[in-house]
Amino acid sequence: MVPAWVLLKREILFEHDASAFGGASDSMRRPRSGEEGEKSMRRARSGEDGEISMRRARSRHEEEGSTRRSRSRHEGEGSTRRSRSRHDDDLRGGREESMRRVKFRQEEGDSMSRYSMRRVKFRQEEGDSMSRYSMRRASSRHEEEEEEEEEEEEEEEEEEEEEEEEESIRRASYRHEEEAMRRARSRHEEEQDESVMRFLSYRHEEDLRAGRGEDSAPVRSRHEEDSWRRGSAGPSRTGGTSTTVKVPSRQDIKDAILVYLQSVKPDAHFANPPQLSSLRLLRPTKSIPQLCEDIISVVIASADKNLVAFYAGPYRPGNNLKGGYLIYDTSKNSLSAVPQPPFDYSRADLGLGSVVLSLKEGKEDTYLLAELTKKRGCTTPKAALSMWRPSAAEWVVYPASFPPELCLPNCVFQADMCFSYRGSVLCWVDLFKGMLICDLMLHIDGRPKFRYIPLPQQSMAYDRFEHPWRAEEFRSVACVDGSIKFVTMDGYGQRPGNELSLTAWTLSTDLCHWNKVNECFVRDIWESKNYLQSGLPKILPLFPVLSMNEDDVVYLVVTRRKVVGCQVEYMGQYLLRVDMQHHKVSFCPQNTEQIRSQPFASQCSAYVSAYHKGKVKARKVEACKDKELIWCT
């Protein structure tokens, strides 16, 4: 059967049969018998009991539910309290953990701060030690710099002392030479007068002895000497009138000197540079006139091709000293004597003013000799060009005027060297100022025309009268391979420590401006390999000479001296060959006499082999084509 109410209530689940609901519902719908009423009453009671039991069960259920609810609430509260306690524990643990972390971080920060403090302290100590080390190094460097400065100052002082010694030596040598020259000139003039008097007295005595037939020389009185000096008649020893003595004229003296110079023979010895060549002049020893005893030396004036021109004796244009000119021809190994130009006291020389010019072969005249002079005491300088040709019987004088650049007040032109250029141009060089040129092809109305070319503006300017040194000590000009070149030692004579440089210039073909071609510092010469190997100290080189057939090659003279007490002792001399383009230095010791002036360069040795090869061999001449010759004056 299907229980009807069990479906309605849930409580039915307690051991009740579902058939009771069905029976009770049928009895309630229809009346029953007595037994059935009692049964129904019992059932009703039992139903009431069920209701009571149900209410009780319900109450119990409710109580249980409330109990469960209270228990659940209690459990919830417990769980809440537990969760709260756990939360509190978590909070306390978190706070403790955070406190521990904070404390750990603080301790870590303290340890880091202590570590950083130790590092800072270490760095400070390291910095202090480094600063002390740097201070010590700086102090040591400062001491080293001071020592180096002291050494440099000592070296500069030594160099200054050496330069001062060299300067004093040069000045003393220059003053000694000047004084010796002045004394020689004065002595020469006095001896010339004495020799003339001796010659006249000797002739007069010879004439007197020849007239009287006496062998002994007569005793002359003061009156007779005056008479002989004047060339007039005077009383003789016998009381009569003496024979008139003819005093030799200036022309007679010049002729006698010319005859004597023609008797001089050359003896040349050539050598390849940097060795020096030499030329000796052999004069006769048996027949030396008294008037020519003072002509004991020559000075090279100029050269052109195979010719070299000399001043013989102390003669210069404008003075009254004995001498003349000599022309040496290397192709023939011969000497030619040239007489003096007509004496003119109003004319004065310009230094080395004699230029020789070689002419073409086959002509009557093989050379031309030109002498440039100036007029004394003129507000406007006036020039005169005297020329000599072998075919002419006398000198020809051409008046001329100097260029406007040389006509300024207090302007003095003094020729230190002269040479020819391009076969017709004559050049006179003042190494302090510039160059004076004259082209013989440009004569205007028979008057030579002069032109002035100043030295390069970039080169240092010097005043001849304020500068104590000779210009040839540090400058030179020459014609090299068809070009005019100028070499100078810039910084010469300046304060010690200034840079000394050897500079070469070339004049343009139109003779208008200079072009700088090369420069070489003196310290580079001192630091060269060959110079260091020679063991020479740092000596200032002097007397630059340009090579005749090699561009950018200069020869220099180095003189080694030492001061012993108050005297200067000569220790040796060297010729340096400096290749300015390739920076090469070679040197050669000199066994000849000491070089006291600038050597002279010439190409005359290239013409030796043109004639008489047998004579060249006999003379032991070592020269060949394209080899230059350096002369020592």
XYZ file of C-alpha atoms in Angstrom:
633
model
C 0.000 0.000 0.000
C 0.979 3.395 -0.572
C 1.191 5.432 2.596
C -0.699 8.690 2.006
C 0.726 10.955 4.514
C 4.113 9.816 4.665
C 4.231 11.819 1.630
C 2.984 14.797 3.588
C 5.139 14.787 6.625
C 8.579 13.941 7.202
C 8.026 12.514 10.684
C 6.437 9.468 9.252
C 9.772 8.056 8.873
C 9.662 6.723 12.497
C 8.338 3.160 12.406
C 4.763 4.104 11.398
C 2.973 2.075 8.904
C 1.380 4.045 6.094
C -1.877 1.886 6.322
C -3.030 3.659 9.559
C -3.649 6.882 7.640
C -5.776 5.107 5.250
C -7.916 3.351 7.968
C -8.340 6.443 10.017
C -9.532 8.399 7.084
C -12.122 5.718 6.202
C -13.512 5.592 9.740
C -13.844 9.291 9.853
C -15.854 9.364 6.689
C -18.352 6.640 7.832
C -19.725 5.565 11.189
C -18.481 2.479 12.942
C -19.809 -0.179 15.265
C -19.128 -0.121 19.008
C -16.051 -2.129 18.840
C -15.065 -0.149 16.022
C -15.821 3.062 18.061
C -13.739 1.902 20.889
C -11.113 0.947 18.504
C -11.447 4.330 16.960
C -11.312 5.950 20.360
C -8.229 4.098 21.130
C -6.894 5.045 17.828
C -7.850 8.635 18.552
C -6.148 8.488 21.828
C -3.248 6.897 20.273
C -3.434 9.712 17.722
C -3.409 12.259 20.437
C -0.547 10.443 21.971
C 1.109 10.614 18.604
C 0.465 14.253 18.367
C 1.928 14.708 21.802
C 4.782 12.541 20.866
C 5.078 14.488 17.705
C 5.001 17.712 19.609
C 7.533 16.302 21.931
C 9.549 15.065 19.045
C 9.076 18.412 17.447
C 10.184 20.158 20.618
C 13.044 17.812 20.952
C 13.809 18.371 17.385
C 13.605 22.048 17.901
C 15.692 21.760 21.018
C 18.123 19.644 19.125
C 17.991 22.126 16.338
C 18.510 24.966 18.762
C 21.178 22.903 20.439
C 22.701 22.230 17.101
C 22.262 25.850 16.223
C 23.762 26.963 19.520
C 26.416 24.357 19.124
C 26.992 25.572 15.584
C 26.860 29.116 16.820
C 29.244 28.155 19.592
C 31.365 26.326 17.107
C 31.130 29.357 14.853
C 32.020 31.590 17.691
C 34.797 29.216 18.611
C 35.944 29.167 15.056
C 35.604 32.917 15.022
C 37.508 33.119 18.242
C 39.995 30.666 16.841
C 40.180 32.629 13.624
C 40.444 35.759 15.628
C 43.070 34.192 17.822
C 44.782 32.904 14.704
C 44.447 36.345 13.198
C 45.713 37.832 16.405
C 48.468 35.280 16.379
C 49.128 36.081 12.756
C 49.125 39.769 13.565
C 51.373 39.185 16.529
C 53.579 36.900 14.416
C 53.558 39.419 11.563
C 54.372 42.222 13.949
C 57.067 40.127 15.499
C 58.305 39.127 12.026
C 58.151 42.715 10.869
C 59.864 43.753 14.069
C 62.456 41.073 13.519
C 62.811 42.182 9.913
C 62.992 45.825 10.936
C 65.506 44.895 13.603
C 67.408 42.758 11.089
C 67.309 45.573 8.608
C 68.410 47.991 11.272
C 71.194 45.657 12.258
C 72.017 45.156 8.561
C 71.909 48.923 8.052
C 74.083 49.386 11.119
C 76.519 46.792 9.820
C 76.427 48.413 6.348
C 76.904 51.837 7.900
C 79.790 50.466 9.957
C 81.167 48.800 6.787
C 80.695 51.998 4.822
C 82.289 53.931 7.656
C 85.185 51.519 7.607
C 85.383 51.863 3.813
C 85.173 55.642 4.065
C 87.818 55.567 6.761
C 89.919 53.206 4.621
C 89.433 55.445 1.603
C 90.329 58.455 3.681
C 93.423 56.681 4.924
C 94.164 55.503 1.370
C 93.554 59.040 0.091
C 95.798 60.411 2.815
C 98.475 57.883 1.919
C 98.006 58.640 -1.797
C 98.091 62.352 -1.089
C 101.235 61.836 0.957
C 102.653 59.684 -1.877
C 101.615 62.267 -4.472
C 103.074 64.979 -2.297
C 106.291 63.020 -2.075
C 106.231 62.430 -5.841
C 105.396 66.068 -6.489
C 108.167 67.066 -4.132
C 110.586 64.688 -5.842
C 109.464 65.906 -9.279
C 109.818 69.470 -8.093
C 113.281 68.671 -6.810
C 114.130 66.938 -10.093
C 112.777 69.905 -12.054
C 114.767 72.251 -9.884
C 117.851 70.107 -10.438
C 117.154 70.037 -14.190
C 116.622 73.789 -14.188
C 119.828 74.229 -12.256
C 121.622 71.930 -14.713
C 120.098 73.813 -17.651
C 121.078 77.097 -16.072
C 124.572 75.750 -15.518
C 124.699 74.525 -19.117
C 123.387 77.889 -20.334
C 125.941 79.644 -18.174
C 128.647 77.368 -19.545
C 127.419 77.991 -23.087
C 127.296 81.719 -22.386
C 130.790 81.554 -20.964
C 131.983 79.552 -23.956
C 130.296 81.949 -26.352
C 131.672 84.891 -24.432
C 135.108 83.297 -24.561
C 134.714 82.637 -28.280
C 133.386 86.137 -28.731
C 136.268 87.606 -26.761
C 138.628 85.436 -28.784
C 137.106 86.622 -32.054
C 137.092 90.221 -30.929
C 140.653 89.979 -29.703
C 141.693 88.273 -32.939
C 139.814 90.849 -34.998
C 141.305 93.765 -33.033
C 144.725 92.157 -33.252
C 144.394 91.746 -37.014
C 143.098 95.279 -37.433
C 145.884 96.653 -35.290
C 148.451 94.554 -37.120
C 147.067 95.732 -40.451
C 147.115 99.359 -39.326
C 150.646 99.027 -38.034
C 151.691 97.222 -41.194
C 150.232 99.988 -43.329
C 151.872 102.742 -41.306
C 155.133 100.808 -41.229
C 154.806 100.150 -44.922
C 154.338 103.856 -45.651
C 157.316 104.727 -43.487
C 159.456 102.023 -45.028
C 158.322 103.103 -48.475
C 159.559 106.615 -47.810
C 162.753 105.247 -46.309
C 163.267 102.874 -49.219
C 162.781 105.717 -51.687
C 165.300 107.798 -49.742
C 167.725 104.888 -49.583
C 167.329 104.279 -53.278
C 167.866 107.940 -54.119
C 170.815 108.310 -51.777
C 172.342 105.107 -53.144
C 171.985 106.341 -56.728
C 173.340 109.751 -55.793
C 176.330 108.274 -54.011
C 176.999 105.960 -56.949
C 176.907 108.902 -59.300
C 179.233 110.898 -57.048
C 181.683 108.022 -56.722
C 181.586 107.446 -60.433
C 182.296 111.154 -61.060
C 185.142 111.366 -58.549
C 186.462 107.872 -59.034
C 186.004 107.068 -55.299
C 185.114 103.741 -53.793
C 183.809 104.920 -50.425
C 180.460 106.545 -49.975
C 180.626 110.248 -49.099
C 179.313 111.723 -45.900
C 176.125 113.627 -46.646
C 175.125 116.789 -44.880
C 171.592 117.822 -43.970
C 171.616 120.311 -46.806
C 172.641 117.636 -49.296
C 169.890 115.302 -48.089
C 167.341 118.037 -48.552
C 168.735 118.702 -51.983
C 168.511 115.031 -52.905
C 165.010 114.849 -51.527
C 163.957 117.829 -53.666
C 165.890 116.587 -56.663
C 167.798 119.903 -57.042
C 171.496 120.667 -57.214
C 173.545 121.069 -54.051
C 177.113 121.640 -52.932
C 179.524 118.723 -53.192
C 182.292 117.703 -50.838
C 184.825 119.566 -53.015
C 182.849 122.792 -52.774
C 181.362 122.537 -56.259
C 177.827 121.964 -57.342
C 176.499 118.402 -57.060
C 175.002 116.519 -59.931
C 171.184 116.830 -60.245
C 169.511 113.580 -59.175
C 166.275 112.613 -60.921
C 163.708 111.432 -58.367
C 161.770 108.415 -59.754
C 158.230 109.368 -60.618
C 155.106 107.489 -59.616
C 154.989 105.927 -63.042
C 158.577 104.685 -62.678
C 157.660 103.043 -59.372
C 154.568 101.459 -60.916
C 156.616 100.108 -63.814
C 159.191 98.637 -61.439
C 156.439 96.954 -59.394
C 154.829 95.627 -62.583
C 158.113 94.086 -63.702
C 158.509 92.491 -60.289
C 154.960 91.036 -60.313
C 155.555 89.579 -63.759
C 158.453 87.596 -62.358
C 156.237 85.815 -59.789
C 155.475 82.158 -60.575
C 152.375 80.178 -59.431
C 152.426 76.833 -57.631
C 148.913 75.379 -57.320
C 147.833 72.264 -55.441
C 144.206 71.225 -55.909
C 142.133 68.911 -53.695
C 138.525 67.784 -53.638
C 136.286 69.438 -51.005
C 136.010 69.474 -48.087
C 139.812 69.529 -48.173
C 141.443 72.867 -48.896
C 143.395 73.585 -52.041
C 146.349 75.965 -51.970
C 148.147 78.369 -54.272
C 151.677 79.538 -53.551
C 153.294 82.451 -55.368
C 157.025 81.978 -55.832
C 158.952 85.225 -56.178
C 162.604 85.490 -57.186
C 164.970 85.624 -54.229
C 168.071 87.079 -55.918
C 166.705 90.196 -57.556
C 164.067 91.708 -55.277
C 163.984 95.480 -55.622
C 163.868 97.392 -52.381
C 160.691 99.086 -53.554
C 158.974 95.673 -53.752
C 160.099 94.094 -50.498
C 156.730 94.839 -48.855
C 154.700 93.002 -51.492
C 154.619 89.711 -49.622
C 150.973 88.570 -49.934
C 147.909 88.599 -52.158
C 144.166 88.616 -51.455
C 141.613 86.904 -53.694
C 139.132 89.441 -55.006
C 136.985 87.408 -57.445
C 136.953 84.511 -59.897
C 135.215 83.543 -63.120
C 135.595 80.196 -64.871
C 139.360 79.572 -65.275
C 140.447 82.998 -63.934
C 141.169 84.214 -60.419
C 141.863 87.896 -59.633
C 144.135 88.975 -56.751
C 145.071 92.184 -54.982
C 148.877 92.085 -54.765
C 150.373 93.735 -51.703
C 148.616 96.309 -49.497
C 147.401 98.303 -52.484
C 143.747 99.323 -52.736
C 142.186 101.976 -54.967
C 142.526 105.422 -53.400
C 145.637 104.719 -51.288
C 149.261 105.380 -52.139
C 150.591 101.940 -51.186
C 152.614 99.649 -53.400
C 151.022 96.778 -55.252
C 148.764 95.971 -58.157
C 146.698 93.129 -59.603
C 147.465 89.539 -60.547
C 145.325 87.330 -62.819
C 145.829 83.565 -62.496
C 144.776 81.364 -65.421
C 144.363 77.734 -64.316
C 144.052 76.442 -67.875
C 147.615 77.640 -68.627
C 148.994 77.744 -65.080
C 150.152 81.311 -65.684
C 150.099 84.670 -63.913
C 149.470 88.039 -65.545
C 150.294 91.335 -63.860
C 147.960 94.312 -64.181
C 149.150 97.807 -63.194
C 147.295 100.127 -60.881
C 144.664 102.519 -62.288
C 145.606 106.203 -62.430
C 145.955 107.503 -58.893
C 143.129 109.772 -57.794
C 143.025 110.744 -54.143
C 139.389 111.839 -54.492
C 138.451 108.209 -55.145
C 138.052 105.562 -52.441
C 137.567 101.834 -52.664
C 134.306 100.013 -51.818
C 135.996 97.025 -50.213
C 136.505 94.039 -52.505
C 135.548 95.821 -55.703
C 137.682 94.099 -58.356
C 135.641 91.783 -60.601
C 137.220 89.596 -63.276
C 135.119 88.514 -66.259
C 136.256 85.727 -68.566
C 135.581 86.506 -72.237
C 135.118 84.114 -75.126
C 138.176 82.414 -76.556
C 139.482 83.490 -79.913
C 139.146 87.191 -79.212
C 142.001 89.602 -78.666
C 141.027 90.090 -75.030
C 140.531 86.932 -72.976
C 139.313 88.701 -69.867
C 138.049 91.990 -68.444
C 138.988 93.430 -65.039
C 136.626 96.015 -63.489
C 137.212 98.096 -60.350
C 134.375 100.040 -58.669
C 135.219 103.147 -56.636
C 133.322 106.033 -55.047
C 134.095 109.723 -54.715
C 135.103 111.056 -51.335
C 133.318 113.880 -49.531
C 130.219 114.120 -51.754
C 126.747 114.636 -50.361
C 125.394 112.539 -53.218
C 127.557 109.435 -53.701
C 129.132 109.236 -57.152
C 130.663 106.114 -58.622
C 133.334 105.354 -61.163
C 133.866 102.057 -62.955
C 137.445 101.491 -64.125
C 138.040 98.737 -66.733
C 141.186 97.021 -67.941
C 141.625 94.887 -71.036
C 144.881 93.108 -71.930
C 144.954 94.728 -75.367
C 144.594 98.240 -73.932
C 147.560 100.294 -72.780
C 145.733 101.897 -69.877
C 142.650 101.792 -67.704
C 139.385 103.313 -68.962
C 137.299 105.132 -66.352
C 133.517 105.439 -66.750
C 131.684 107.869 -64.422
C 128.388 106.629 -63.021
C 125.787 107.208 -60.315
C 124.659 104.939 -57.532
C 120.988 103.828 -57.318
C 118.654 106.030 -55.212
C 118.572 103.396 -52.436
C 122.288 104.025 -51.784
C 122.054 107.824 -51.943
C 120.251 108.208 -48.620
C 121.942 110.037 -45.727
C 124.239 107.902 -43.565
C 123.969 105.043 -46.060
C 127.278 103.234 -46.503
C 127.795 100.413 -49.005
C 130.864 98.225 -48.355
C 131.486 95.293 -50.706
C 132.382 92.087 -48.843
C 132.564 89.984 -52.010
C 132.131 90.330 -55.775
C 131.585 88.036 -58.767
C 130.257 87.956 -62.329
C 126.943 86.571 -63.527
C 125.664 85.420 -66.938
C 128.822 86.583 -68.721
C 128.005 90.302 -68.626
C 126.638 91.194 -65.173
C 129.025 92.446 -62.471
C 127.926 91.985 -58.858
C 129.160 93.586 -55.636
C 127.654 92.280 -52.378
C 127.374 94.013 -49.002
C 126.462 91.097 -46.715
C 124.791 93.518 -44.274
C 122.627 95.331 -46.864
C 122.258 93.930 -50.350
C 123.740 93.568 -53.812
C 124.773 96.141 -56.412
C 124.716 94.913 -60.032
C 125.798 96.396 -63.351
C 124.978 94.860 -66.722
C 127.703 95.794 -69.217
C 125.249 95.208 -72.055
C 123.004 98.022 -70.837
C 125.383 100.995 -71.013
C 123.497 104.216 -71.695
C 125.570 106.883 -73.486
C 128.742 105.213 -72.305
C 127.673 105.378 -68.656
C 127.173 102.108 -66.772
C 123.787 101.669 -65.134
C 123.643 100.260 -61.599
C 120.794 98.519 -59.840
C 120.376 97.694 -56.132
C 118.874 94.423 -54.842
C 118.306 94.264 -51.047
C 118.813 91.069 -49.095
C 115.689 89.034 -48.122
C 113.468 90.942 -45.710
C 112.889 87.789 -43.635
C 116.591 87.536 -42.807
C 117.835 89.395 -39.753
C 119.049 92.960 -40.352
C 122.399 94.095 -38.963
C 124.214 97.416 -38.813
C 127.812 97.201 -39.941
C 128.990 99.847 -37.483
C 127.047 98.461 -34.512
C 127.710 94.790 -35.213
C 131.115 93.729 -33.781
C 131.539 90.710 -36.086
C 132.558 90.416 -39.675
C 129.768 89.576 -42.094
C 131.739 86.730 -43.676
C 131.576 84.851 -40.370
C 127.883 84.017 -40.852
C 126.861 84.995 -44.421
C 127.841 84.349 -48.015
C 126.579 84.909 -51.577
C 127.669 83.040 -54.702
C 126.613 82.110 -58.219
C 125.768 78.392 -58.148
C 124.852 76.583 -61.359
C 123.570 79.750 -63.028
C 121.630 81.026 -59.975
C 122.571 83.564 -57.326
C 122.240 82.091 -53.843
C 122.455 83.618 -50.402
C 123.126 81.676 -47.173
C 122.879 83.175 -43.702
C 123.085 81.967 -40.120
C 120.058 83.614 -38.485
C 120.408 84.299 -34.781
C 124.185 84.730 -34.974
C 125.444 87.114 -32.315
C 122.130 87.087 -30.446
C 121.564 86.172 -26.807
C 122.430 82.584 -25.820
C 119.469 80.233 -26.034
C 118.100 81.688 -29.264
C 117.672 79.178 -32.066
C 120.426 79.307 -34.679
C 119.411 78.312 -38.176
C 121.240 78.047 -41.483
C 118.935 79.390 -44.207
C 119.470 79.327 -47.989
C 117.798 81.708 -50.469
C 117.765 81.822 -54.281
C 117.354 85.003 -56.350
C 114.732 84.824 -59.079
C 115.849 84.824 -62.708
C 114.506 88.359 -63.188
C 116.679 89.496 -60.242
C 113.672 90.936 -58.400
C 112.917 88.803 -55.331
C 114.382 86.081 -53.141
C 112.900 82.607 -52.636
C 113.590 80.569 -49.502
C 114.709 77.080 -50.477
C 116.054 75.337 -47.364
C 116.629 75.733 -43.642
C 118.797 73.728 -41.267
C 119.166 74.271 -37.522
C 122.613 74.302 -35.944
C 121.404 71.914 -33.229
C 120.641 69.374 -36.000
C 124.268 69.633 -37.077
C 125.429 69.066 -33.497
C 123.057 66.083 -33.111
C 124.046 64.416 -36.381
C 125.648 60.978 -36.245
C 129.001 61.977 -37.743
C 129.335 64.997 -35.501
C 128.599 62.978 -32.376
C 131.062 60.289 -33.423
C 133.780 62.886 -33.856
C 133.640 63.726 -30.129
C 133.628 67.460 -30.800
C 131.846 69.754 -28.335
C 129.037 72.053 -29.460
C 131.149 74.638 -31.287
C 129.486 77.376 -33.293
C 130.443 76.894 -36.982
C 131.683 79.910 -38.947
C 132.425 81.086 -42.485
C 129.631 79.435 -44.542
C 130.591 78.755 -48.168
C 128.142 77.637 -50.860
C 129.089 74.681 -53.038
C 129.604 75.572 -56.668
C 128.083 72.478 -58.239
C 125.775 71.006 -55.593
C 122.476 72.581 -54.622
C 121.725 72.976 -50.918
C 125.282 72.047 -49.855
C 127.149 74.419 -47.538
C 130.656 74.162 -46.105
C 131.368 75.449 -42.581
C 134.527 75.915 -40.530
C 134.706 74.625 -36.939
C 137.666 75.768 -34.845
C 138.499 74.106 -31.552
C 140.247 76.302 -28.983
C 140.819 76.394 -25.255
C 141.789 79.144 -22.875
C 144.953 78.522 -20.869
C 145.439 81.268 -18.362
C 145.300 84.508 -20.305
C 146.109 82.910 -23.646
C 144.011 81.121 -26.253
C 145.420 77.825 -27.459
C 144.531 76.515 -30.914
C 143.630 72.793 -30.841
C 142.476 72.008 -34.367
C 140.127 72.903 -37.188
C 137.539 71.038 -39.256
C 135.584 71.682 -42.435
C 131.962 70.511 -42.300
C 129.934 69.578 -45.361
C 126.219 70.093 -44.665
C 123.605 68.752 -47.077
C 120.627 70.896 -46.093
C 118.113 68.994 -48.205
C 118.963 65.486 -46.961
C 120.176 66.588 -43.488
C 123.570 64.907 -43.786
C 126.776 66.146 -42.175
C 130.329 65.065 -42.966
C 133.546 66.622 -41.763
C 137.226 66.639 -42.590
C 140.117 67.597 -40.278
C 142.374 70.307 -41.693
C 146.115 69.872 -41.534
C 146.825 73.198 -43.167
C 147.333 76.514 -41.465
C 144.545 77.921 -39.360
C 141.668 79.400 -41.364
C 141.096 82.947 -40.124
C 138.776 84.215 -42.870
C 136.071 82.870 -45.128
C 137.286 80.263 -47.646
C 136.790 81.092 -51.293
C 134.943 78.806 -53.705
C 135.738 78.669 -57.419
C 135.247 76.350 -60.392
C 138.647 77.114 -61.874
C 139.894 73.564 -61.238
C 137.398 72.310 -63.833
C 139.524 74.018 -66.531
C 142.896 72.603 -65.489
C 142.799 69.619 -67.842
C 141.927 71.725 -70.867
C 145.608 72.400 -71.690
C 148.930 70.710 -71.047
C 147.866 67.441 -69.427
C 151.493 66.498 -68.891
C 152.150 69.629 -66.865
C 149.055 68.962 -64.786
C 150.372 65.519 -63.919
C 153.796 66.885 -63.057
C 152.196 69.430 -60.738
C 150.296 66.673 -58.890
C 146.987 68.395 -59.440
C 144.038 66.266 -58.362
C 141.119 67.899 -60.177
C 138.563 66.850 -62.747
C 135.551 68.260 -64.545
C 132.670 69.528 -62.403
C 134.835 69.637 -59.287
C 134.954 72.819 -57.287
C 137.994 74.368 -55.652
C 138.125 76.100 -52.286
C 140.847 78.671 -51.843
C 142.175 79.847 -48.508
C 143.244 83.479 -48.481
